[in-house]
PDB file of C-alpha atoms and ligand atoms in Angstrom:
ATOM      1  CA  UNK A   1       8.398  -1.106   2.269  1.00 57.00           C
ATOM      2  CA  UNK A   2       9.679  -3.711   1.638  1.00 51.00           C
ATOM      3  CA  UNK A   3      10.895  -6.726   3.890  1.00 49.00           C
ATOM      4  CA  UNK A   4      12.876  -8.832   1.723  1.00 57.00           C
ATOM      5  CA  UNK A   5      16.036 -11.011   2.678  1.00 72.00           C
ATOM      6  CA  UNK A   6      16.522  -9.337   6.021  1.00 84.00           C
ATOM      7  CA  UNK A   7      17.415  -9.933   9.651  1.00 90.00           C
ATOM      8  CA  UNK A   8      14.335 -10.610  12.870  1.00 93.00           C
ATOM      9  CA  UNK A   9      16.530  -6.969  13.897  1.00 94.00           C
ATOM     10  CA  UNK A  10      16.446  -5.301  10.875  1.00 95.00           C
ATOM     11  CA  UNK A  11      12.572  -5.915  10.317  1.00 94.00           C
ATOM     12  CA  UNK A  12      11.983  -4.252  14.314  1.00 95.00           C
ATOM     13  CA  UNK A  13      14.206  -0.988  12.885  1.00 96.00           C
ATOM     14  CA  UNK A  14      12.198  -1.276   9.882  1.00 96.00           C
ATOM     15  CA  UNK A  15       8.770  -1.587  10.995  1.00 96.00           C
ATOM     16  CA  UNK A  16      10.034   1.264  14.298  1.00 97.00           C
ATOM     17  CA  UNK A  17      11.085   3.843  11.333  1.00 97.00           C
ATOM     18  CA  UNK A  18       7.831   3.662   9.724  1.00 97.00           C
ATOM     19  CA  UNK A  19       4.902   3.345  12.873  1.00 96.00           C
ATOM     20  CA  UNK A  20       6.715   6.936  13.125  1.00 96.00           C
ATOM     21  CA  UNK A  21       4.717   8.019  10.387  1.00 96.00           C
ATOM     22  CA  UNK A  22       1.056   8.109   9.601  1.00 92.00           C
ATOM     23  CA  UNK A  23       1.248   6.865   6.394  1.00 94.00           C
ATOM     24  CA  UNK A  24       3.809   3.843   5.708  1.00 96.00           C
ATOM     25  CA  UNK A  25       3.246   4.385   1.265  1.00 96.00           C
ATOM     26  CA  UNK A  26       2.163   7.280  -0.677  1.00 98.00           C
ATOM     27  CA  UNK A  27      -1.323   7.705  -0.732  1.00 98.00           C
ATOM     28  CA  UNK A  28      -4.444  10.548   0.556  1.00 98.00           C
ATOM     29  CA  UNK A  29      -7.434  11.161   1.964  1.00 98.00           C
ATOM     30  CA  UNK A  30      -8.797  12.569  -0.804  1.00 98.00           C
ATOM     31  CA  UNK A  31      -7.770   9.151  -2.625  1.00 98.00           C
ATOM     32  CA  UNK A  32      -8.874   6.782  -0.735  1.00 98.00           C
ATOM     33  CA  UNK A  33     -12.421   8.845  -1.308  1.00 98.00           C
ATOM     34  CA  UNK A  34     -12.205   8.852  -4.815  1.00 98.00           C
ATOM     35  CA  UNK A  35     -11.255   5.193  -5.177  1.00 98.00           C
ATOM     36  CA  UNK A  36     -14.513   4.665  -3.294  1.00 98.00           C
ATOM     37  CA  UNK A  37     -16.448   6.897  -5.490  1.00 98.00           C
ATOM     38  CA  UNK A  38     -16.792   3.738  -8.539  1.00 98.00           C
ATOM     39  CA  UNK A  39     -17.966   2.046  -5.977  1.00 97.00           C
ATOM     40  CA  UNK A  40     -21.177   1.024  -5.182  1.00 94.00           C
ATOM     41  CA  UNK A  41     -22.214   1.834  -2.149  1.00 91.00           C
ATOM     42  CA  UNK A  42     -22.642  -1.453   0.667  1.00 88.00           C
ATOM     43  CA  UNK A  43     -25.284  -1.687   3.945  1.00 90.00           C
ATOM     44  CA  UNK A  44     -23.566  -1.807   7.132  1.00 90.00           C
ATOM     45  CA  UNK A  45     -23.650  -5.877   6.288  1.00 94.00           C
ATOM     46  CA  UNK A  46     -21.269  -5.337   4.491  1.00 97.00           C
ATOM     47  CA  UNK A  47     -17.486  -7.534   5.345  1.00 98.00           C
ATOM     48  CA  UNK A  48     -14.166  -4.959   3.647  1.00 98.00           C
ATOM     49  CA  UNK A  49     -10.691  -6.395   4.324  1.00 98.00           C
ATOM     50  CA  UNK A  50      -8.094  -3.733   3.942  1.00 98.00           C
ATOM     51  CA  UNK A  51      -4.638  -6.173   3.873  1.00 98.00           C
ATOM     52  CA  UNK A  52      -1.084  -4.346   4.593  1.00 98.00           C
ATOM     53  CA  UNK A  53      -2.930  -1.631   6.185  1.00 98.00           C
ATOM     54  CA  UNK A  54      -0.309  -0.525   8.203  1.00 98.00           C
ATOM     55  CA  UNK A  55      -1.171   2.164  11.312  1.00 97.00           C
ATOM     56  CA  UNK A  56      -4.329   2.650   8.983  1.00 97.00           C
ATOM     57  CA  UNK A  57      -4.702   5.779   7.446  1.00 97.00           C
ATOM     58  CA  UNK A  58      -6.990   4.827   4.576  1.00 98.00           C
ATOM     59  CA  UNK A  59      -8.784   1.933   6.758  1.00 98.00           C
ATOM     60  CA  UNK A  60     -10.646   5.613   9.197  1.00 98.00           C
ATOM     61  CA  UNK A  61     -11.260   6.738   5.914  1.00 98.00           C
ATOM     62  CA  UNK A  62     -12.900   3.302   4.497  1.00 98.00           C
ATOM     63  CA  UNK A  63     -14.739   3.488   8.237  1.00 97.00           C
ATOM     64  CA  UNK A  64     -15.688   7.325   7.974  1.00 97.00           C
ATOM     65  CA  UNK A  65     -16.714   7.033   4.084  1.00 96.00           C
ATOM     66  CA  UNK A  66     -18.548   3.070   4.330  1.00 96.00           C
ATOM     67  CA  UNK A  67     -20.674   0.806   6.244  1.00 92.00           C
ATOM     68  CA  UNK A  68     -19.618  -1.930   7.298  1.00 93.00           C
ATOM     69  CA  UNK A  69     -16.864  -3.776   9.346  1.00 97.00           C
ATOM     70  CA  UNK A  70     -13.574  -3.723   8.919  1.00 98.00           C
ATOM     71  CA  UNK A  71     -11.188  -6.542   9.076  1.00 98.00           C
ATOM     72  CA  UNK A  72      -7.872  -4.354   8.706  1.00 98.00           C
ATOM     73  CA  UNK A  73      -4.987  -7.088   7.895  1.00 98.00           C
ATOM     74  CA  UNK A  74      -0.661  -6.147   8.440  1.00 98.00           C
ATOM     75  CA  UNK A  75       2.099  -8.468   9.319  1.00 97.00           C
ATOM     76  CA  UNK A  76       3.446  -6.573  11.649  1.00 96.00           C
ATOM     77  CA  UNK A  77       1.755  -6.301  15.808  1.00 96.00           C
ATOM     78  CA  UNK A  78       3.091  -2.948  16.461  1.00 96.00           C
ATOM     79  CA  UNK A  79       1.050  -0.893  13.631  1.00 97.00           C
ATOM     80  CA  UNK A  80      -1.631  -3.168  14.340  1.00 98.00           C
ATOM     81  CA  UNK A  81      -1.566  -1.906  17.605  1.00 97.00           C
ATOM     82  CA  UNK A  82      -1.446   1.410  16.423  1.00 97.00           C
ATOM     83  CA  UNK A  83      -4.294   0.899  15.110  1.00 97.00           C
ATOM     84  CA  UNK A  84      -6.680  -0.058  17.450  1.00 97.00           C
ATOM     85  CA  UNK A  85      -5.657   2.658  19.279  1.00 97.00           C
ATOM     86  CA  UNK A  86      -6.637   5.475  16.676  1.00 97.00           C
ATOM     87  CA  UNK A  87      -9.192   3.380  15.850  1.00 97.00           C
ATOM     88  CA  UNK A  88     -10.427   3.362  19.722  1.00 97.00           C
ATOM     89  CA  UNK A  89      -9.632   6.890  20.325  1.00 97.00           C
ATOM     90  CA  UNK A  90     -12.047   7.515  17.054  1.00 96.00           C
ATOM     91  CA  UNK A  91     -14.826   5.729  17.850  1.00 96.00           C
ATOM     92  CA  UNK A  92     -14.531   2.943  15.481  1.00 97.00           C
ATOM     93  CA  UNK A  93     -13.837  -0.314  17.584  1.00 96.00           C
ATOM     94  CA  UNK A  94     -16.910  -2.173  16.357  1.00 96.00           C
ATOM     95  CA  UNK A  95     -16.180  -1.016  13.018  1.00 97.00           C
ATOM     96  CA  UNK A  96     -12.320  -2.119  12.890  1.00 98.00           C
ATOM     97  CA  UNK A  97     -10.646  -4.555  13.709  1.00 97.00           C
ATOM     98  CA  UNK A  98      -7.355  -5.146  13.651  1.00 98.00           C
ATOM     99  CA  UNK A  99      -5.895  -7.906  12.997  1.00 97.00           C
ATOM    100  CA  UNK A 100      -2.329 -10.028  12.591  1.00 98.00           C
ATOM    101  CA  UNK A 101      -2.786 -12.515   9.752  1.00 98.00           C
ATOM    102  CA  UNK A 102       0.003 -12.930   6.251  1.00 98.00           C
ATOM    103  CA  UNK A 103      -1.771 -11.333   3.194  1.00 98.00           C
ATOM    104  CA  UNK A 104      -0.453 -14.978   1.311  1.00 98.00           C
ATOM    105  CA  UNK A 105      -2.503 -16.487   4.639  1.00 97.00           C
ATOM    106  CA  UNK A 106      -6.019 -15.553   4.966  1.00 98.00           C
ATOM    107  CA  UNK A 107      -8.388 -16.873   6.402  1.00 96.00           C
ATOM    108  CA  UNK A 108     -11.818 -15.285   5.272  1.00 98.00           C
ATOM    109  CA  UNK A 109     -15.014 -17.368   3.890  1.00 98.00           C
ATOM    110  CA  UNK A 110     -15.266 -18.044  -0.114  1.00 98.00           C
ATOM    111  CA  UNK A 111     -16.972 -14.887  -1.279  1.00 98.00           C
ATOM    112  CA  UNK A 112     -16.747 -13.996   1.962  1.00 98.00           C
ATOM    113  CA  UNK A 113     -15.905 -10.228   1.269  1.00 98.00           C
ATOM    114  CA  UNK A 114     -17.388  -7.721  -0.170  1.00 98.00           C
ATOM    115  CA  UNK A 115     -14.936  -5.330  -0.742  1.00 98.00           C
ATOM    116  CA  UNK A 116     -10.439  -6.102  -0.691  1.00 98.00           C
ATOM    117  CA  UNK A 117      -8.902  -2.904  -0.238  1.00 98.00           C
ATOM    118  CA  UNK A 118      -5.813  -2.829  -0.417  1.00 98.00           C
ATOM    119  CA  UNK A 119      -2.953   0.412  -0.862  1.00 98.00           C
ATOM    120  CA  UNK A 120       1.000   0.380  -1.423  1.00 98.00           C
ATOM    121  CA  UNK A 121       0.893  -3.808   0.023  1.00 98.00           C
ATOM    122  CA  UNK A 122       0.208  -5.924  -2.808  1.00 98.00           C
ATOM    123  CA  UNK A 123       3.270  -5.558  -4.597  1.00 98.00           C
ATOM    124  CA  UNK A 124       4.562  -7.370  -1.062  1.00 97.00           C
ATOM    125  CA  UNK A 125       2.895 -11.157  -2.858  1.00 98.00           C
ATOM    126  CA  UNK A 126       3.055  -9.851  -6.369  1.00 98.00           C
ATOM    127  CA  UNK A 127       0.547  -7.769  -7.911  1.00 98.00           C
ATOM    128  CA  UNK A 128      -0.806 -10.836 -10.316  1.00 98.00           C
ATOM    129  CA  UNK A 129      -0.855 -13.478  -7.715  1.00 98.00           C
ATOM    130  CA  UNK A 130      -2.787 -11.604  -5.203  1.00 98.00           C
ATOM    131  CA  UNK A 131      -4.944 -10.591  -6.845  1.00 98.00           C
ATOM    132  CA  UNK A 132      -5.370 -14.417  -8.045  1.00 98.00           C
ATOM    133  CA  UNK A 133      -5.500 -15.330  -4.216  1.00 98.00           C
ATOM    134  CA  UNK A 134      -8.156 -13.264  -2.941  1.00 98.00           C
ATOM    135  CA  UNK A 135     -10.262 -13.865  -5.928  1.00 98.00           C
ATOM    136  CA  UNK A 136     -11.927 -16.192  -3.980  1.00 98.00           C
ATOM    137  CA  UNK A 137     -12.397 -14.301  -0.980  1.00 98.00           C
ATOM    138  CA  UNK A 138     -14.856 -12.214  -2.902  1.00 98.00           C
ATOM    139  CA  UNK A 139     -18.365 -12.851  -2.860  1.00 97.00           C
ATOM    140  CA  UNK A 140     -20.073 -11.941  -6.777  1.00 97.00           C
ATOM    141  CA  UNK A 141     -20.414  -7.995  -7.269  1.00 97.00           C
ATOM    142  CA  UNK A 142     -17.696  -7.496  -4.650  1.00 98.00           C
ATOM    143  CA  UNK A 143     -14.968  -4.513  -5.963  1.00 98.00           C
ATOM    144  CA  UNK A 144     -11.114  -5.140  -5.224  1.00 98.00           C
ATOM    145  CA  UNK A 145      -9.417  -1.966  -4.906  1.00 98.00           C
ATOM    146  CA  UNK A 146      -5.660  -1.756  -4.348  1.00 98.00           C
ATOM    147  CA  UNK A 147      -2.507   0.323  -5.250  1.00 98.00           C
ATOM    148  CA  UNK A 148       1.035  -1.051  -7.418  1.00 98.00           C
ATOM    149  CA  UNK A 149       3.348   1.120  -9.061  1.00 98.00           C
ATOM    150  CA  UNK A 150       2.648   1.600 -12.255  1.00 98.00           C
ATOM    151  CA  UNK A 151       4.469   2.571 -16.080  1.00 98.00           C
ATOM    152  CA  UNK A 152       3.394   5.802 -17.421  1.00 98.00           C
ATOM    153  CA  UNK A 153       5.278   5.247 -20.613  1.00 98.00           C
ATOM    154  CA  UNK A 154       6.092   2.521 -22.852  1.00 97.00           C
ATOM    155  CA  UNK A 155      10.466   3.679 -22.469  1.00 97.00           C
ATOM    156  CA  UNK A 156      11.886   5.764 -19.740  1.00 97.00           C
ATOM    157  CA  UNK A 157      15.149   6.704 -19.232  1.00 98.00           C
ATOM    158  CA  UNK A 158      17.636   3.687 -18.027  1.00 98.00           C
ATOM    159  CA  UNK A 159      17.913   4.725 -14.652  1.00 98.00           C
ATOM    160  CA  UNK A 160      15.312   4.687 -13.627  1.00 98.00           C
ATOM    161  CA  UNK A 161      13.911   1.210 -15.822  1.00 98.00           C
ATOM    162  CA  UNK A 162      17.250  -0.156 -13.810  1.00 98.00           C
ATOM    163  CA  UNK A 163      16.121   0.548 -10.113  1.00 97.00           C
ATOM    164  CA  UNK A 164      12.475   0.052 -10.499  1.00 97.00           C
ATOM    165  CA  UNK A 165      13.456  -3.212 -12.206  1.00 96.00           C
ATOM    166  CA  UNK A 166      16.066  -4.528  -9.727  1.00 96.00           C
ATOM    167  CA  UNK A 167      13.707  -3.762  -6.859  1.00 95.00           C
ATOM    168  CA  UNK A 168      10.593  -4.983  -8.271  1.00 97.00           C
ATOM    169  CA  UNK A 169      10.478  -6.376 -11.409  1.00 97.00           C
ATOM    170  CA  UNK A 170       6.503  -6.541 -11.474  1.00 98.00           C
ATOM    171  CA  UNK A 171       6.514  -2.616 -12.413  1.00 98.00           C
ATOM    172  CA  UNK A 172       4.446  -3.069 -15.766  1.00 98.00           C
ATOM    173  CA  UNK A 173       1.877   0.111 -17.565  1.00 98.00           C
ATOM    174  CA  UNK A 174      -0.802   0.998 -16.470  1.00 98.00           C
ATOM    175  CA  UNK A 175      -3.198  -1.715 -19.868  1.00 98.00           C
ATOM    176  CA  UNK A 176      -1.061  -4.911 -18.315  1.00 98.00           C
ATOM    177  CA  UNK A 177      -2.096  -3.888 -15.127  1.00 98.00           C
ATOM    178  CA  UNK A 178      -5.449  -3.730 -15.924  1.00 98.00           C
ATOM    179  CA  UNK A 179      -5.414  -6.707 -18.150  1.00 98.00           C
ATOM    180  CA  UNK A 180      -3.619  -8.435 -16.019  1.00 98.00           C
ATOM    181  CA  UNK A 181      -6.890  -7.543 -13.778  1.00 98.00           C
ATOM    182  CA  UNK A 182      -9.358  -8.569 -16.011  1.00 98.00           C
ATOM    183  CA  UNK A 183      -7.193 -12.161 -16.598  1.00 98.00           C
ATOM    184  CA  UNK A 184      -8.038 -12.501 -12.853  1.00 98.00           C
ATOM    185  CA  UNK A 185     -11.359 -12.378 -13.159  1.00 98.00           C
ATOM    186  CA  UNK A 186     -12.917  -8.756 -12.632  1.00 98.00           C
ATOM    187  CA  UNK A 187     -14.407  -6.265 -15.055  1.00 98.00           C
ATOM    188  CA  UNK A 188     -11.121  -3.370 -14.505  1.00 98.00           C
ATOM    189  CA  UNK A 189     -14.059  -0.658 -12.814  1.00 98.00           C
ATOM    190  CA  UNK A 190     -11.562   2.665 -12.822  1.00 98.00           C
ATOM    191  CA  UNK A 191      -7.317   3.783 -12.581  1.00 98.00           C
ATOM    192  CA  UNK A 192      -6.186   7.025 -11.811  1.00 98.00           C
ATOM    193  CA  UNK A 193      -2.993   8.154 -11.444  1.00 98.00           C
ATOM    194  CA  UNK A 194      -2.430   9.433  -7.492  1.00 98.00           C
ATOM    195  CA  UNK A 195      -0.900  12.798  -7.569  1.00 98.00           C
ATOM    196  CA  UNK A 196       1.639  13.920  -6.772  1.00 98.00           C
ATOM    197  CA  UNK A 197       1.442  14.820  -3.633  1.00 97.00           C
ATOM    198  CA  UNK A 198       0.163  11.700  -1.839  1.00 98.00           C
ATOM    199  CA  UNK A 199       4.162  10.542  -2.343  1.00 97.00           C
ATOM    200  CA  UNK A 200       5.981  14.646  -1.738  1.00 96.00           C
ATOM    201  CA  UNK A 201       3.472  15.673   0.493  1.00 96.00           C
ATOM    202  CA  UNK A 202       1.914  13.329   2.213  1.00 96.00           C
ATOM    203  CA  UNK A 203       5.207  10.266   2.235  1.00 97.00           C
ATOM    204  CA  UNK A 204       8.063  11.997   1.662  1.00 97.00           C
ATOM    205  CA  UNK A 205       8.174  14.864   3.905  1.00 97.00           C
ATOM    206  CA  UNK A 206       6.692  13.585   6.635  1.00 97.00           C
ATOM    207  CA  UNK A 207       9.673  11.389   7.450  1.00 97.00           C
ATOM    208  CA  UNK A 208      12.231  14.432   7.431  1.00 97.00           C
ATOM    209  CA  UNK A 209      11.941  14.782  10.937  1.00 97.00           C
ATOM    210  CA  UNK A 210      11.773  11.353  11.284  1.00 97.00           C
ATOM    211  CA  UNK A 211      14.113  10.005  10.156  1.00 97.00           C
ATOM    212  CA  UNK A 212      16.719  12.460  11.802  1.00 97.00           C
ATOM    213  CA  UNK A 213      14.792  11.699  15.649  1.00 97.00           C
ATOM    214  CA  UNK A 214      15.764   8.126  14.328  1.00 97.00           C
ATOM    215  CA  UNK A 215      19.146   8.409  13.221  1.00 97.00           C
ATOM    216  CA  UNK A 216      19.918  10.080  16.820  1.00 97.00           C
ATOM    217  CA  UNK A 217      18.723   7.014  17.870  1.00 97.00           C
ATOM    218  CA  UNK A 218      20.632   4.987  16.342  1.00 97.00           C
ATOM    219  CA  UNK A 219      23.566   6.263  15.840  1.00 96.00           C
ATOM    220  CA  UNK A 220      26.942   4.474  14.412  1.00 94.00           C
ATOM    221  CA  UNK A 221      24.138   2.106  13.646  1.00 96.00           C
ATOM    222  CA  UNK A 222      25.036   0.546   9.779  1.00 96.00           C
ATOM    223  CA  UNK A 223      21.448  -0.471   9.166  1.00 96.00           C
ATOM    224  CA  UNK A 224      19.683   2.154  10.348  1.00 97.00           C
ATOM    225  CA  UNK A 225      22.105   4.958   7.942  1.00 97.00           C
ATOM    226  CA  UNK A 226      21.556   2.431   5.201  1.00 96.00           C
ATOM    227  CA  UNK A 227      18.476   2.692   5.815  1.00 96.00           C
ATOM    228  CA  UNK A 228      17.575   6.342   5.310  1.00 97.00           C
ATOM    229  CA  UNK A 229      19.369   6.396   3.012  1.00 97.00           C
ATOM    230  CA  UNK A 230      17.760   3.746   0.702  1.00 96.00           C
ATOM    231  CA  UNK A 231      14.817   6.441   1.388  1.00 96.00           C
ATOM    232  CA  UNK A 232      16.669   9.875   1.001  1.00 97.00           C
ATOM    233  CA  UNK A 233      16.805   7.841  -3.221  1.00 96.00           C
ATOM    234  CA  UNK A 234      13.882   6.586  -3.485  1.00 96.00           C
ATOM    235  CA  UNK A 235      13.011   9.878  -2.639  1.00 97.00           C
ATOM    236  CA  UNK A 236      15.318  11.917  -5.647  1.00 98.00           C
ATOM    237  CA  UNK A 237      14.351   9.391  -7.945  1.00 98.00           C
ATOM    238  CA  UNK A 238      10.804  10.326  -7.550  1.00 98.00           C
ATOM    239  CA  UNK A 239      12.198  14.129  -8.160  1.00 98.00           C
ATOM    240  CA  UNK A 240      13.718  12.929 -10.821  1.00 98.00           C
ATOM    241  CA  UNK A 241      11.563  10.787 -13.004  1.00 98.00           C
ATOM    242  CA  UNK A 242       8.250  11.017 -11.397  1.00 98.00           C
ATOM    243  CA  UNK A 243       6.697  11.897 -15.053  1.00 98.00           C
ATOM    244  CA  UNK A 244       8.089   8.146 -15.969  1.00 98.00           C
ATOM    245  CA  UNK A 245       6.196   6.231 -13.465  1.00 98.00           C
ATOM    246  CA  UNK A 246       3.522   6.714 -10.050  1.00 98.00           C
ATOM    247  CA  UNK A 247       1.774   4.736  -7.774  1.00 98.00           C
ATOM    248  CA  UNK A 248      -1.855   4.231  -9.576  1.00 98.00           C
ATOM    249  CA  UNK A 249      -5.141   3.369  -7.905  1.00 98.00           C
ATOM    250  CA  UNK A 250      -7.005   0.116  -9.829  1.00 99.00           C
ATOM    251  CA  UNK A 251     -10.982  -0.713  -9.180  1.00 98.00           C
ATOM    252  CA  UNK A 252     -11.533  -3.751 -10.251  1.00 98.00           C
ATOM    253  CA  UNK A 253     -14.895  -6.086 -10.036  1.00 98.00           C
ATOM    254  CA  UNK A 254     -15.614  -9.595  -9.600  1.00 98.00           C
ATOM    255  CA  UNK A 255     -18.903 -10.872 -12.010  1.00 92.00           C
TER     256      UNK A 255
HETATM  257  N1  SAH B   1      -1.178   0.400   3.321  1.00 96.91           N
HETATM  258  C1  SAH B   1      -0.427   0.991   4.818  1.00 96.91           C
HETATM  259  C2  SAH B   1       0.163   0.004   4.405  1.00 96.91           C
HETATM  260  C3  SAH B   1       1.423   0.197   3.277  1.00 96.91           C
HETATM  261  S1  SAH B   1       2.875  -0.551   3.112  1.00 96.91           S
HETATM  262  C4  SAH B   1      -0.444   2.579   4.194  1.00 96.91           C
HETATM  263  O1  SAH B   1      -1.080   2.850   2.417  1.00 96.91           O
HETATM  264  O2  SAH B   1      -0.216   3.706   3.994  1.00 96.91           O
HETATM  265  C5  SAH B   1       2.935  -2.057   3.211  1.00 96.91           C
HETATM  266  C6  SAH B   1       2.089  -2.585   4.343  1.00 96.91           C
HETATM  267  O3  SAH B   1       2.085  -4.454   4.068  1.00 96.91           O
HETATM  268  C7  SAH B   1       3.402  -2.338   5.262  1.00 96.91           C
HETATM  269  O4  SAH B   1       2.321  -2.076   6.477  1.00 96.91           O
HETATM  270  C8  SAH B   1       4.335  -3.671   5.704  1.00 96.91           C
HETATM  271  O5  SAH B   1       3.771  -4.310   6.970  1.00 96.91           O
HETATM  272  C9  SAH B   1       2.678  -4.787   5.248  1.00 96.91           C
HETATM  273  N2  SAH B   1       2.693  -6.372   4.780  1.00 96.91           N
HETATM  274  C10 SAH B   1       4.336  -6.427   4.100  1.00 96.91           C
HETATM  275  N3  SAH B   1       4.150  -8.174   3.550  1.00 96.91           N
HETATM  276  C11 SAH B   1       3.750  -8.789   4.267  1.00 96.91           C
HETATM  277  C12 SAH B   1       2.527  -9.608   4.087  1.00 96.91           C
HETATM  278  N4  SAH B   1       2.716 -10.855   4.089  1.00 96.91           N
HETATM  279  N5  SAH B   1       1.034  -9.434   5.297  1.00 96.91           N
HETATM  280  C13 SAH B   1       0.525  -8.880   6.174  1.00 96.91           C
HETATM  281  N6  SAH B   1       1.365  -7.236   5.768  1.00 96.91           N
HETATM  282  C14 SAH B   1       2.387  -7.248   4.696  1.00 96.91           C
END
């Protein structure tokens, strides 16, 4: 989800819409576990930050598959409330602490984190900017793992090139993203493309019933209509151009 240049009411509607979904971006439990498999296991005193955690789909997977404590951070209190309540239900209250904060104003101590995790969220401050700003919070030998929209090819059809360059001009090829990671002070450890079902089955399909209910509730509301139309257009473009772009997991190690 994107939140540029919009009013508070519009932001509230966007949050309400996304709060009805288990995930606010493309991903899956399998993909989170695959990314974790490239990272050396932690001890129980490790500290992980899950930044832009949303309602915490991947946070719970992280808790199940690691030891240590997780600081789960998002800008929106509604998402953090849902995350905290899910984490309580699953018995993770001692391990997961949901906190409302902005990803560009984090207050971790320098060198205090074993791992920074961020699925579908670093674009909010820009991939390079995020990698650079978060670097100091990670301890030597610690890791960063983020997903980011990326081009699969050097050339692509104009329609999709224009769409993403208007929406997120920092979209780039995988090799350029890896090089940005290296330039930000991480050894690129692994990168892999998220499978298609992370978008279709896990992201766009669950939105269909939510869109229906949302449009019923906000009948006649122009912004609500535009929000859903935007989602439908994005899903349509994905179906048409999925050979040319997608989400990529980038895993780096600070040495
Ligand atoms: N990681 C989740 C959510 C991805 S959507 C998932 O994969 O399902 C992106 C998330 O970034 C949203 O939850 C949004 O509220 C959050 N976000 C946007 N701007 C932010 C900021 N400045 N600081 C912290 N979180 C932010």
